[in-house]
XYZ file of C-alpha atoms in Angstrom:
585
model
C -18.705 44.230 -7.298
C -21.153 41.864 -6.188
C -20.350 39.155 -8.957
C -16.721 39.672 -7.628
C -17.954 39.236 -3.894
C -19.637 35.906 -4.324
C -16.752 34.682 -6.257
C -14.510 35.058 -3.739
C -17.002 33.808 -0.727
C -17.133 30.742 -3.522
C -13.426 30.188 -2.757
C -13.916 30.840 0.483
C -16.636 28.101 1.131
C -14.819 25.211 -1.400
C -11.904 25.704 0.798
C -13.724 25.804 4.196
C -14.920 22.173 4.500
C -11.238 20.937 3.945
C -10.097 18.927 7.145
C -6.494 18.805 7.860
C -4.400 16.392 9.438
C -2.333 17.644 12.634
C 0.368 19.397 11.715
C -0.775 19.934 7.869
C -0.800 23.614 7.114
C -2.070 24.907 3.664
C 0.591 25.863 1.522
C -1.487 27.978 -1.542
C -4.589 27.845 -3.708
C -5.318 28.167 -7.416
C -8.302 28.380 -9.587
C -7.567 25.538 -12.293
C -8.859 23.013 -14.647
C -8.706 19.381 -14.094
C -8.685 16.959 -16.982
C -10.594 14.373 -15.765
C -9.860 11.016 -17.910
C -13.328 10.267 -17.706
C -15.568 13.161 -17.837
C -13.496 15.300 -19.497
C -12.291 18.983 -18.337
C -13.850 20.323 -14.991
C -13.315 23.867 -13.392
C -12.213 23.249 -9.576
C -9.475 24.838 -7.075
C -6.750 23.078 -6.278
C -5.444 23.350 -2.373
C -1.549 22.338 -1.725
C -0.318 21.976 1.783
C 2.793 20.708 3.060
C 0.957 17.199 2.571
C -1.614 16.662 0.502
C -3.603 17.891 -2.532
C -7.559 18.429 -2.645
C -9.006 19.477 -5.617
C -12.724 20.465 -5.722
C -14.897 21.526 -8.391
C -16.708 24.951 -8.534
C -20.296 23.465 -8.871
C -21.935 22.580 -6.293
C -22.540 19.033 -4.968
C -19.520 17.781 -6.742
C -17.143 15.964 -5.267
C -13.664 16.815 -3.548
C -10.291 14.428 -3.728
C -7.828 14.289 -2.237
C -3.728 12.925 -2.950
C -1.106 12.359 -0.994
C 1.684 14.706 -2.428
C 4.401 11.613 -1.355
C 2.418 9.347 -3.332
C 4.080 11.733 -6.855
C 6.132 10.026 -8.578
C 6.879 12.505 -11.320
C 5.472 16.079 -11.612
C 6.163 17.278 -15.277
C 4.977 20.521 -16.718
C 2.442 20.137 -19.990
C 3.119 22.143 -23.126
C 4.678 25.328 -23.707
C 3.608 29.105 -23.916
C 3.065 28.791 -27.076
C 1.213 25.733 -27.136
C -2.266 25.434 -29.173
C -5.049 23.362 -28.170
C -7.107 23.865 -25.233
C -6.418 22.959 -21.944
C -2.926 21.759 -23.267
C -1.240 23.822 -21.084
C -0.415 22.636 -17.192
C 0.750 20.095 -15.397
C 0.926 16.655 -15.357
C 1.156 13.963 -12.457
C 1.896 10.250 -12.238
C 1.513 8.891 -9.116
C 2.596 5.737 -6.975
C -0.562 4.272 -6.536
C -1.626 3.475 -10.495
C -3.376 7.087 -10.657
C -2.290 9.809 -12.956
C -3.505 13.940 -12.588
C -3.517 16.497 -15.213
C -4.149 19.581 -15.007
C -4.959 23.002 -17.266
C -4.237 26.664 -16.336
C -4.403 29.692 -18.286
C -1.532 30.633 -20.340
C -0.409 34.059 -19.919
C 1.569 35.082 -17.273
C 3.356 31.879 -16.296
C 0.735 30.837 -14.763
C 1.897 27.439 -13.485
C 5.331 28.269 -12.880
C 4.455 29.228 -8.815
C 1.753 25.745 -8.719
C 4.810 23.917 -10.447
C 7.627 24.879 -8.002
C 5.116 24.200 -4.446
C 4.446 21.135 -5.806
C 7.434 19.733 -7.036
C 9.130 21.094 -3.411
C 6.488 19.317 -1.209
C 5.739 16.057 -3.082
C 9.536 15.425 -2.980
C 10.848 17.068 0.257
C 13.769 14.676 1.018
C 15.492 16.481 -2.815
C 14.318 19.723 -0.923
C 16.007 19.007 2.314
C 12.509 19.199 4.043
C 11.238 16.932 6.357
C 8.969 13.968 5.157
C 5.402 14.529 6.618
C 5.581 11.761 9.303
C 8.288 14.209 11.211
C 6.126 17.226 10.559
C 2.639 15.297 11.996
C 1.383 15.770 15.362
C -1.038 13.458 15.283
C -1.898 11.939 18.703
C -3.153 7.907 19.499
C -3.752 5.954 22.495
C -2.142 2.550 20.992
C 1.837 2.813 20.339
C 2.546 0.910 17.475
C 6.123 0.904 17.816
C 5.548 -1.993 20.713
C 3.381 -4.050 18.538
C 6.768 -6.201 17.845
C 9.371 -7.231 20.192
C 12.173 -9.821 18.906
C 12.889 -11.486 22.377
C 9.120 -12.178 22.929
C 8.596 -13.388 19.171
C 11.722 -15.503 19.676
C 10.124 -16.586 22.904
C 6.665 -17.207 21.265
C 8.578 -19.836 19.031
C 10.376 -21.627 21.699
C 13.655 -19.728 21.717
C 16.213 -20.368 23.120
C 16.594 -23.624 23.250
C 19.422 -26.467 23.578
C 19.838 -26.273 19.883
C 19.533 -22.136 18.913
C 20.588 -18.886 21.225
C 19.839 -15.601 20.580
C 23.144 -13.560 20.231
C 23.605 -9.692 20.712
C 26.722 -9.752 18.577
C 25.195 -7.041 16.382
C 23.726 -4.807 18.928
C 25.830 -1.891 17.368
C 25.360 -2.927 13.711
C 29.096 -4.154 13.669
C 28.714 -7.021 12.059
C 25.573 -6.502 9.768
C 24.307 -2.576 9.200
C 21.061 -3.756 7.773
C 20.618 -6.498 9.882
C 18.441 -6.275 13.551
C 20.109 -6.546 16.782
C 18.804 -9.642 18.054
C 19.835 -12.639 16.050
C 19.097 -16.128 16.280
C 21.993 -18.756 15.358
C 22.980 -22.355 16.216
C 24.219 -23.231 19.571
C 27.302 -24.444 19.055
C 28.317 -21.258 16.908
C 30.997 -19.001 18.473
C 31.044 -15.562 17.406
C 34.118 -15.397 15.774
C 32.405 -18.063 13.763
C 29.751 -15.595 12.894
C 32.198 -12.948 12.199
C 34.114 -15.023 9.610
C 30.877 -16.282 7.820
C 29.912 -12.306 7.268
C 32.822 -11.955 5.279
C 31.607 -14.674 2.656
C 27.790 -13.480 2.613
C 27.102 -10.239 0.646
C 26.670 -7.415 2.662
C 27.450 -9.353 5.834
C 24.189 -10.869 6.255
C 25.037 -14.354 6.844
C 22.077 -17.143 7.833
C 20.165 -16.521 10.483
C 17.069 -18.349 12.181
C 13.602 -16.732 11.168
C 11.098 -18.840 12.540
C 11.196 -22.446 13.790
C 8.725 -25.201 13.981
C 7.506 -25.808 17.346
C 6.452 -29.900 16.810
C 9.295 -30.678 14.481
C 11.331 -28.204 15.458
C 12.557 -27.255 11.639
C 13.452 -23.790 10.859
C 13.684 -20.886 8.087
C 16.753 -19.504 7.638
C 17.384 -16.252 5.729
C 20.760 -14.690 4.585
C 22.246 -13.127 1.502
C 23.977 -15.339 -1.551
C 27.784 -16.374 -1.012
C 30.309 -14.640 -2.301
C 31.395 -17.281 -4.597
C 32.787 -15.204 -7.900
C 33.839 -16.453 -11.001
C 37.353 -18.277 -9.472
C 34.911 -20.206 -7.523
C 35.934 -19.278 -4.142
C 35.330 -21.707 -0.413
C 34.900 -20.911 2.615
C 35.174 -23.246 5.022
C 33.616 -21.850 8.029
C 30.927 -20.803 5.827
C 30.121 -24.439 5.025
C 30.595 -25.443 8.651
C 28.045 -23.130 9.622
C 25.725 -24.296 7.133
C 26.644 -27.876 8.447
C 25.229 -26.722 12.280
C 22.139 -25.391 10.865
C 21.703 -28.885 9.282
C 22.557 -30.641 12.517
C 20.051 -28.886 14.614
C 17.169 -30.473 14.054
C 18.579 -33.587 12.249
C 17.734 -32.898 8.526
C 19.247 -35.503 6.024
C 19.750 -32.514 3.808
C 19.585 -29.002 4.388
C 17.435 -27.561 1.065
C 18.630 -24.307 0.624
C 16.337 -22.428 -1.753
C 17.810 -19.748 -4.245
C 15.420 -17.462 -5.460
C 16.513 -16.677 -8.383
C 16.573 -18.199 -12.078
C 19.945 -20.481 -12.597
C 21.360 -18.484 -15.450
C 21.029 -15.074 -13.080
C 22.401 -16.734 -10.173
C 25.616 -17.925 -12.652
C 25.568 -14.097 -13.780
C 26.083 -12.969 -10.816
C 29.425 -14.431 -10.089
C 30.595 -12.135 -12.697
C 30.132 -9.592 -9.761
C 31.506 -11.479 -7.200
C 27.844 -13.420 -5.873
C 26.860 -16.750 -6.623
C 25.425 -19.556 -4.966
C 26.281 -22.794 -3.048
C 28.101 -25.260 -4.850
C 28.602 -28.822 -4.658
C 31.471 -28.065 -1.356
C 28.242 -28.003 0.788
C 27.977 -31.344 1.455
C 24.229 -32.755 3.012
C 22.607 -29.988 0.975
C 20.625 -29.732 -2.248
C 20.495 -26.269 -3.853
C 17.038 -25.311 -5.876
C 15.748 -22.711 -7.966
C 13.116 -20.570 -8.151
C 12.992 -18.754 -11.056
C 11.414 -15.389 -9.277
C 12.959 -12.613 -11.733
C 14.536 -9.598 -10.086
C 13.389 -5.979 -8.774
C 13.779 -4.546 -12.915
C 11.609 -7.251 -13.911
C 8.904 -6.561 -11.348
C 9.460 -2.863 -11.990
C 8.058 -2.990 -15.923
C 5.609 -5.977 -15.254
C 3.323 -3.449 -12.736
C 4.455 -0.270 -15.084
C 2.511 -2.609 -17.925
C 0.121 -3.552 -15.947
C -1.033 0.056 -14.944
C -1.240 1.101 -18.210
C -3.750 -1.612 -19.137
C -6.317 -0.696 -16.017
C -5.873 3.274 -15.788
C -7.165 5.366 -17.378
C -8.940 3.029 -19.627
C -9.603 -0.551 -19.260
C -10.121 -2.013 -23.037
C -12.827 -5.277 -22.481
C -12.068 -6.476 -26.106
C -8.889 -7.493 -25.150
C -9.013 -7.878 -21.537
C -7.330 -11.196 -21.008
C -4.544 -11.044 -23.350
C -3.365 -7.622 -22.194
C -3.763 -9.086 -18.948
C -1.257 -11.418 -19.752
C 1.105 -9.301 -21.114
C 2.399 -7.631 -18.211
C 2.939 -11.235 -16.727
C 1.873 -9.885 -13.628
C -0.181 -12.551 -12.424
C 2.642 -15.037 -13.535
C 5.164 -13.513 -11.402
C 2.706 -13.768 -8.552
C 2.032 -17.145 -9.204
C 6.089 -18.033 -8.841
C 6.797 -16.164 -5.376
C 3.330 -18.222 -3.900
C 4.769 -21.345 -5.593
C 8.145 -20.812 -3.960
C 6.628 -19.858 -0.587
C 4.665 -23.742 -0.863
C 7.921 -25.201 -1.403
C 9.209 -23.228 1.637
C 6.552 -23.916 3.836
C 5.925 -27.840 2.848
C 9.568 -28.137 3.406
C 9.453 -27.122 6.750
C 5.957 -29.214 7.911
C 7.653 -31.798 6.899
C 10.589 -31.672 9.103
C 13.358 -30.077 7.057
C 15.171 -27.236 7.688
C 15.869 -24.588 4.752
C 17.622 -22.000 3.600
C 16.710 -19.060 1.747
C 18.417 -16.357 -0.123
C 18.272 -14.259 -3.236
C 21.046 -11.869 -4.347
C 21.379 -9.727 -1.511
C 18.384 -11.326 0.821
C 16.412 -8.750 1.513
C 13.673 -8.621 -1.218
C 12.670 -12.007 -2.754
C 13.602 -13.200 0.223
C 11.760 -11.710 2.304
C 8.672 -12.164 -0.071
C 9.555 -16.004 0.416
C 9.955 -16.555 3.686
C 6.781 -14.042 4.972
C 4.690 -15.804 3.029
C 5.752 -19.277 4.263
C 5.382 -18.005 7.637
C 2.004 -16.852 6.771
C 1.329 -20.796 4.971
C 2.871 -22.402 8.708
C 2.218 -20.078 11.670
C -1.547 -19.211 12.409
C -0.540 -16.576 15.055
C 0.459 -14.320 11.808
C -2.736 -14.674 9.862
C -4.189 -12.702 12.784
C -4.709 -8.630 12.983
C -1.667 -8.168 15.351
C 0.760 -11.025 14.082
C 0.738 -9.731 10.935
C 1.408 -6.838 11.903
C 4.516 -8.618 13.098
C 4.914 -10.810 10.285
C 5.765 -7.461 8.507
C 7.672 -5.696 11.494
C 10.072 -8.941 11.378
C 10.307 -9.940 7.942
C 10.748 -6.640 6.187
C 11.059 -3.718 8.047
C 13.777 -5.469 10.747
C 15.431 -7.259 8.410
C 16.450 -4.492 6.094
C 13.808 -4.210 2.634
C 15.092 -1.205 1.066
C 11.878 0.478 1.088
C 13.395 4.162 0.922
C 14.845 2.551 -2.298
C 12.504 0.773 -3.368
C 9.260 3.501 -3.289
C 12.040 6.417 -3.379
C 9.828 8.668 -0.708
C 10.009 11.978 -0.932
C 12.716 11.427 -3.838
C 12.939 13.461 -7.379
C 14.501 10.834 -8.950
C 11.506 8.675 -10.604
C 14.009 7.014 -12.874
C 16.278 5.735 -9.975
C 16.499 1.997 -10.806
C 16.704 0.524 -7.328
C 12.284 1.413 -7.360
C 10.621 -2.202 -7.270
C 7.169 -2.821 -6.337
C 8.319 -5.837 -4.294
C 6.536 -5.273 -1.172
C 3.310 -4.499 -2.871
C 3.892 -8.006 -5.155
C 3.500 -9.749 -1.213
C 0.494 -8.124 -0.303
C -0.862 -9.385 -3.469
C 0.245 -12.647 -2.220
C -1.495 -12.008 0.958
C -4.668 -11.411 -0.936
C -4.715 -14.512 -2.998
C -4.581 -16.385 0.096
C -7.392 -14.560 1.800
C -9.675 -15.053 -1.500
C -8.495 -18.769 -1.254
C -8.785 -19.230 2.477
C -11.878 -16.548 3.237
C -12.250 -17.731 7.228
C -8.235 -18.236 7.952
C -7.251 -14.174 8.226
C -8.370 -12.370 11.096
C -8.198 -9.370 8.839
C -9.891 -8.240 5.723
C -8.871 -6.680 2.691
C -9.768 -2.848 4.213
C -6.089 -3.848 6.232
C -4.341 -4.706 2.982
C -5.737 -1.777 1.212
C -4.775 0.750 3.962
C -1.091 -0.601 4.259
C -0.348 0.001 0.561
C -1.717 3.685 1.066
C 0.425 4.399 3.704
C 3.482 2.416 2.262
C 3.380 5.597 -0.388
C 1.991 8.085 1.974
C 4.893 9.441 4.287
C 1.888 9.997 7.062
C 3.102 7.403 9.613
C 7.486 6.107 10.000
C 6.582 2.436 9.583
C 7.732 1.972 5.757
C 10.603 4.847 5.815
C 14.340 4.516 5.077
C 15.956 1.208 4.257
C 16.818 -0.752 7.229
C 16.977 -0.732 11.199
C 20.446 1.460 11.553
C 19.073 3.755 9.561
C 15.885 4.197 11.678
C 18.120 4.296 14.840
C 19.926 7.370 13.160
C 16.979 9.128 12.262
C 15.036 8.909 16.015
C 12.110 7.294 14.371
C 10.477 6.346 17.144
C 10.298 8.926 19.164
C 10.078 11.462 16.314
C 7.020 9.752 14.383
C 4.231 7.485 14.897
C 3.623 4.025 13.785
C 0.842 2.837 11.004
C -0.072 0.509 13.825
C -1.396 3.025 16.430
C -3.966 3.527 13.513
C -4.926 0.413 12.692
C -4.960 -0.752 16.692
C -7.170 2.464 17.500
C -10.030 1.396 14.914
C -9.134 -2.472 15.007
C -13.150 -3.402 14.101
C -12.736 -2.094 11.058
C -9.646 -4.605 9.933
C -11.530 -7.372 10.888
C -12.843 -10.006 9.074
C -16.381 -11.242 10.350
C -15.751 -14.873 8.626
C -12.631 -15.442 10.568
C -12.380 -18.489 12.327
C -8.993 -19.548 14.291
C -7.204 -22.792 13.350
C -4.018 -22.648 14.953
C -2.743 -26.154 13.512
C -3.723 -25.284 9.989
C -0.947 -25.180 7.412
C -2.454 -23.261 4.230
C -1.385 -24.417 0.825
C -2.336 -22.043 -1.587
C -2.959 -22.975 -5.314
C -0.395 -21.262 -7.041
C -2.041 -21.702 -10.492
C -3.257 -19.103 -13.304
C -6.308 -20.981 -13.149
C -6.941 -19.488 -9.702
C -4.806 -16.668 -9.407
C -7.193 -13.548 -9.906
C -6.040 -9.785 -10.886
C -6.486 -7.678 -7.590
C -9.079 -4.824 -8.897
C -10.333 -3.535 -5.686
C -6.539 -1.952 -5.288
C -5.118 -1.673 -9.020
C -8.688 -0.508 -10.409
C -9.866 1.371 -7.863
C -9.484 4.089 -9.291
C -11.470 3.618 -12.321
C -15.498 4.319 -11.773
C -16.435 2.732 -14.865
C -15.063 -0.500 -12.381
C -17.752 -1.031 -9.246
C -16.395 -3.692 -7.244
C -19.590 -5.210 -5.992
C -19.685 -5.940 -2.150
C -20.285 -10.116 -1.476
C -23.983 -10.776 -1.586
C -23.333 -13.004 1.476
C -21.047 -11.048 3.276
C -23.610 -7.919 2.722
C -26.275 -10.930 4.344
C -23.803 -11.537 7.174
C -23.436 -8.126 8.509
C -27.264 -7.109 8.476
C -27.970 -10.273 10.733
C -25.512 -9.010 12.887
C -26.778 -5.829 13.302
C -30.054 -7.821 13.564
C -28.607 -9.571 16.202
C -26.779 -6.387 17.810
C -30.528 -5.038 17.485
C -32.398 -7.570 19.811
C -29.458 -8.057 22.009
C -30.125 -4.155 22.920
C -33.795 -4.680 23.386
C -33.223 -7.629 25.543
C -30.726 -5.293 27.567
C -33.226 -2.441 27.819
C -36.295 -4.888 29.131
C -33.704 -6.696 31.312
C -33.233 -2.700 32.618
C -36.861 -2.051 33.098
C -37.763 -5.357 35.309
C -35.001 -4.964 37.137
C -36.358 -1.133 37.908
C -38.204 -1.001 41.945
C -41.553 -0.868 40.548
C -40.934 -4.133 38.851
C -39.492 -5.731 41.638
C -42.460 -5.620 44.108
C -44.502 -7.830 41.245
C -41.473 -9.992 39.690
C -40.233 -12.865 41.310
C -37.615 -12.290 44.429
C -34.856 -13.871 42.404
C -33.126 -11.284 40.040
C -31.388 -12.505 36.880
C -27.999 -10.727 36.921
C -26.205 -12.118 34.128
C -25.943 -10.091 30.873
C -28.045 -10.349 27.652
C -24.434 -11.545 26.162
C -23.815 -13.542 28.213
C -27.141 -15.248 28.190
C -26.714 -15.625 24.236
C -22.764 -16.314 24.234
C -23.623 -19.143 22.243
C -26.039 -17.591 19.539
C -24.895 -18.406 15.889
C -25.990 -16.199 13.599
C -27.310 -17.815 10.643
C -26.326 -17.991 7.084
């Protein structure tokens, strides 16, 4: 009886330290055996809410951890009833973020069958007909992140309007474009039956549109969708006007309009009624990137995961490395975003599509933004950067991560958003005092990209959003991040707002990103920067004496003190006396 009783208060107190989230409630809990890839089989207890999963073992001092049940990307039961072997009966788990769970239970009984069903209900709730988390949450923050990005006062921040590009509302019901924002920047002298006749020749409607102009020169990016040229060849003359305005607007000899894709799969596509802009569009020169598509991307990380997790072979690091040609893929959206972005300092305008313009393009033209605009390598106008580029302008990110979908074999999932970030992070390592942020940002946005915690990354484009009362049903990842900003911050950072970045887009200097796609691996300790380590202990050395300084300042300021000190009191600050200390390297 007693051996009985301190098993159960043994449940009791591995389940009593859990923390949830508001709004998570626990769902069940299971004795069970997790096979741990690198220690081998461990006896825990697995907790399930309506959110997450924590599994912690039965001894004591070992650790808990802790999943995100949206970050599943296939749950999958493990052997059969009659299955030999130990611990070959249970589940298995592959997840989103380059992690994979198994785990054992006994075999009698169907003992996994209840564990099996909770799970597979709550890591895909959208196949269930429940509500993703980020509906469920009641989490509370001073900051709302849902203001953090405003298209009129971007637009304004730029210099728009001006006597050369208006903003135009002719979308404010999603007639024109249904993936496209509201507020759209076009040339002047367009009309908007202009507009509506150039939809029909862009796929999906989403004809060119002004992303972000250069204040000096006064060149811009423009982003749309491929033309829908077909295999007779088709023209369309007010597309080619339109494209003629653009060109006009700042002057450009030729308007470079920059294709994404490789030749041949840009010819392929007229098969299917695309294509690209022919030699009708006179003053422009059409170039090609090469970037491969969403399938491509899609087996180069599904390689690349199963050379860092669960096992990372050092014998033949380098050429397995290569194999999944995921650096190389990197290397050709940053060398298309330098074309982009010298383009532009230069004083040419550009164009930019893909297929359907809303996920190499969108890689292209952030990053370029990113190489030309300093206000985006800061905290909040990145946070912009992504509000703008990808979430207004319709990434299919509901098809592209599938949250809270069954279907793991769905072929619309790309990693393409998580390919940019890796951009992002090339350029930090490159330019390590440009970013106002550190890598801690980067890190956290991929979590909750997966997570379902926050409405930021969900469904596929702003009408859908609209539908679904987003904004006032869920919160934004950026009331987080703006309620804890010190964190995000990097301490190296120092502002350059005429710098244009040039990244170098070679293999040579192009590194694999371990701190996110080995993370997960302990044998891998990602050593903090020896000087960065230096760098935040003579701040706190700093932070120290500034205190004492504050605390004397205090006491001779006290009445005691004042009948011996001098009549003249010293009322500035101890920071602002030492505004101007540098701390040292």
């Amino acid at each position: 009886m007693c051996v009985k009783a301190s098993r159960e208060s043994l449940k009791m107190e591995l389940l009593a330290d859990v923390s949830l989230l508001p709004g998570e409630e626990r769902i069940t809990d299971k004795d069970i055996i997790y096979i741990c890839p690198f220690s081998g089989a461990v006896k825990g207890k697995v907790l399930i809410t309506n959110y997450r999963l924590y599994f912690k073992m039965t001894k004591r001092f070992i650790y808990l951890f802790i999943f995100y049940t949206d970050t599943f990307f296939r749950v999958e039961k493990m052997g059969g009833a009659s299955s030999r072997g130990e611990n070959s009966y249970g589940l298995d788990i592959t997840c989103k973020d380059m992690r994979n769970l198994r785990f054992a239970l006994k075999q009698e009984g169907h003992s996994r069958r209840d564990i099996f069903e909770l799970l597979f209900r709550h890591a895909f709730p959208v196949s269930h007909g429940l509500p993703l988390f980020a509906y469920v949450s009641q989490e509370k923050y001073g900051d709302n992140g849902w203001n953090i990005y405003k298209p009129i006062e971007e637009f304004r921040r730029q210099g728009l309007p001006n006597n050369k590009w208006r903003i135009t509302f002719i979308n404010k019901n999603y007639e024109l474009c249904d993936t496209y924002p509201t507020v759209l920047a076009v040339p002047f002298k367009s009309k908007e039956e202009d507009l509506r006749r150039v939809a029909t020749f862009r796929s999906r409607g989403r004809i060119p549109v002004l992303s972000w102009i250069h204040r000096e020169n006064q060149a811009v990016i423009i982003r749309c969708s491929q033309p829908l040229v077909g295999m007779s060849g088709k023209r369309n003359k007010d597309d080619e006007r339109y494209l003629e305005l653009i060109r006009e607007a700042n002057n450009t000899t030729k308007l470079t309009i920059y294709d994404a894709r490789p030749n041949v799969n840009a010819v392929a596509n007229k098969a299917t009624g695309g294509g690209y802009e022919g030699d009708e569009y006179q003053n422009a020169e059409l170039i090609f990137l090469d970037i491969q598509n969403i399938h491509v991307m899609r087996e180069s990380l599904k390689k690349l995961k199963d050379i860092v997790y669960p096992n990372v072979e050092e014998s033949h690091w380098l050429s397995s490395l290569e194999s999944t040609h995921w650096l190389e893929h990197v290397k050709l959206v940053l060398s298309g975003a330098i074309q982009v972005a010298d383009k532009v300092s230069s004083g040419n305008s550009v164009v930019v599509h893909c297929s359907d313009g809303w996920d190499r393009t969108a890689q292209l033209t952030a990053l370029a933004m990113l190489m030309l605009d300093s206000h985006y390598r800061t905290l909040r106008g990145f946070q912009v950067l992504i509000e703008k580029e990808w979430i207004s302008f319709g990434h299919k990110f509901a098809s592209r991560i599938g949250h809270g979908d069954k279907n793991h074999a769905d072929q619309d999932r790309s990693p393409i958003f998580v390919q940019f970030i890796d951009c992002v992070w090339q350029m930090t390592k490159q330019f390590p005092t440009a970013f106002e942020f550190n890598e801690r940002l980067l890190l956290m946005i991929l979590d909750h990209l997966y997570s379902c915690r926050f409405g930021t990354f969900l469904y596929n484009c702003e009408s859908a959003r609209d539908q679904h009362d987003l904004r006032s049903k869920t919160v934004s990842l950026w009331s987080l991040v703006n309620g804890k900003m010190d964190i995000y911050l990097n301490p190296f950072y120092t502002p350059e707002s005429g710098r244009v970045l040039y990244p170098v887009a070679s293999m040579r200097h192009l590194e694999l990103w371990v701190t996110y796609y080995i993370r997960w691996n302990p044998r891998i300790r990602q050593q903090q920067s020896p000087v960065e380590q230096r760098y935040k202990e003579l701040l706190a050395l700093r932070d120290e004496y500034l205190k004492k300084l504050e605390e004397l300042q205090l006491s001779d300021s006290s009445p005691s003190s004042r009948l011996t000190n001098s009549p003249t009191p010293n009322t500035s600050t101890p920071s602002q006396q030492y505004a101007h200390l540098q701390t040292p390297f």
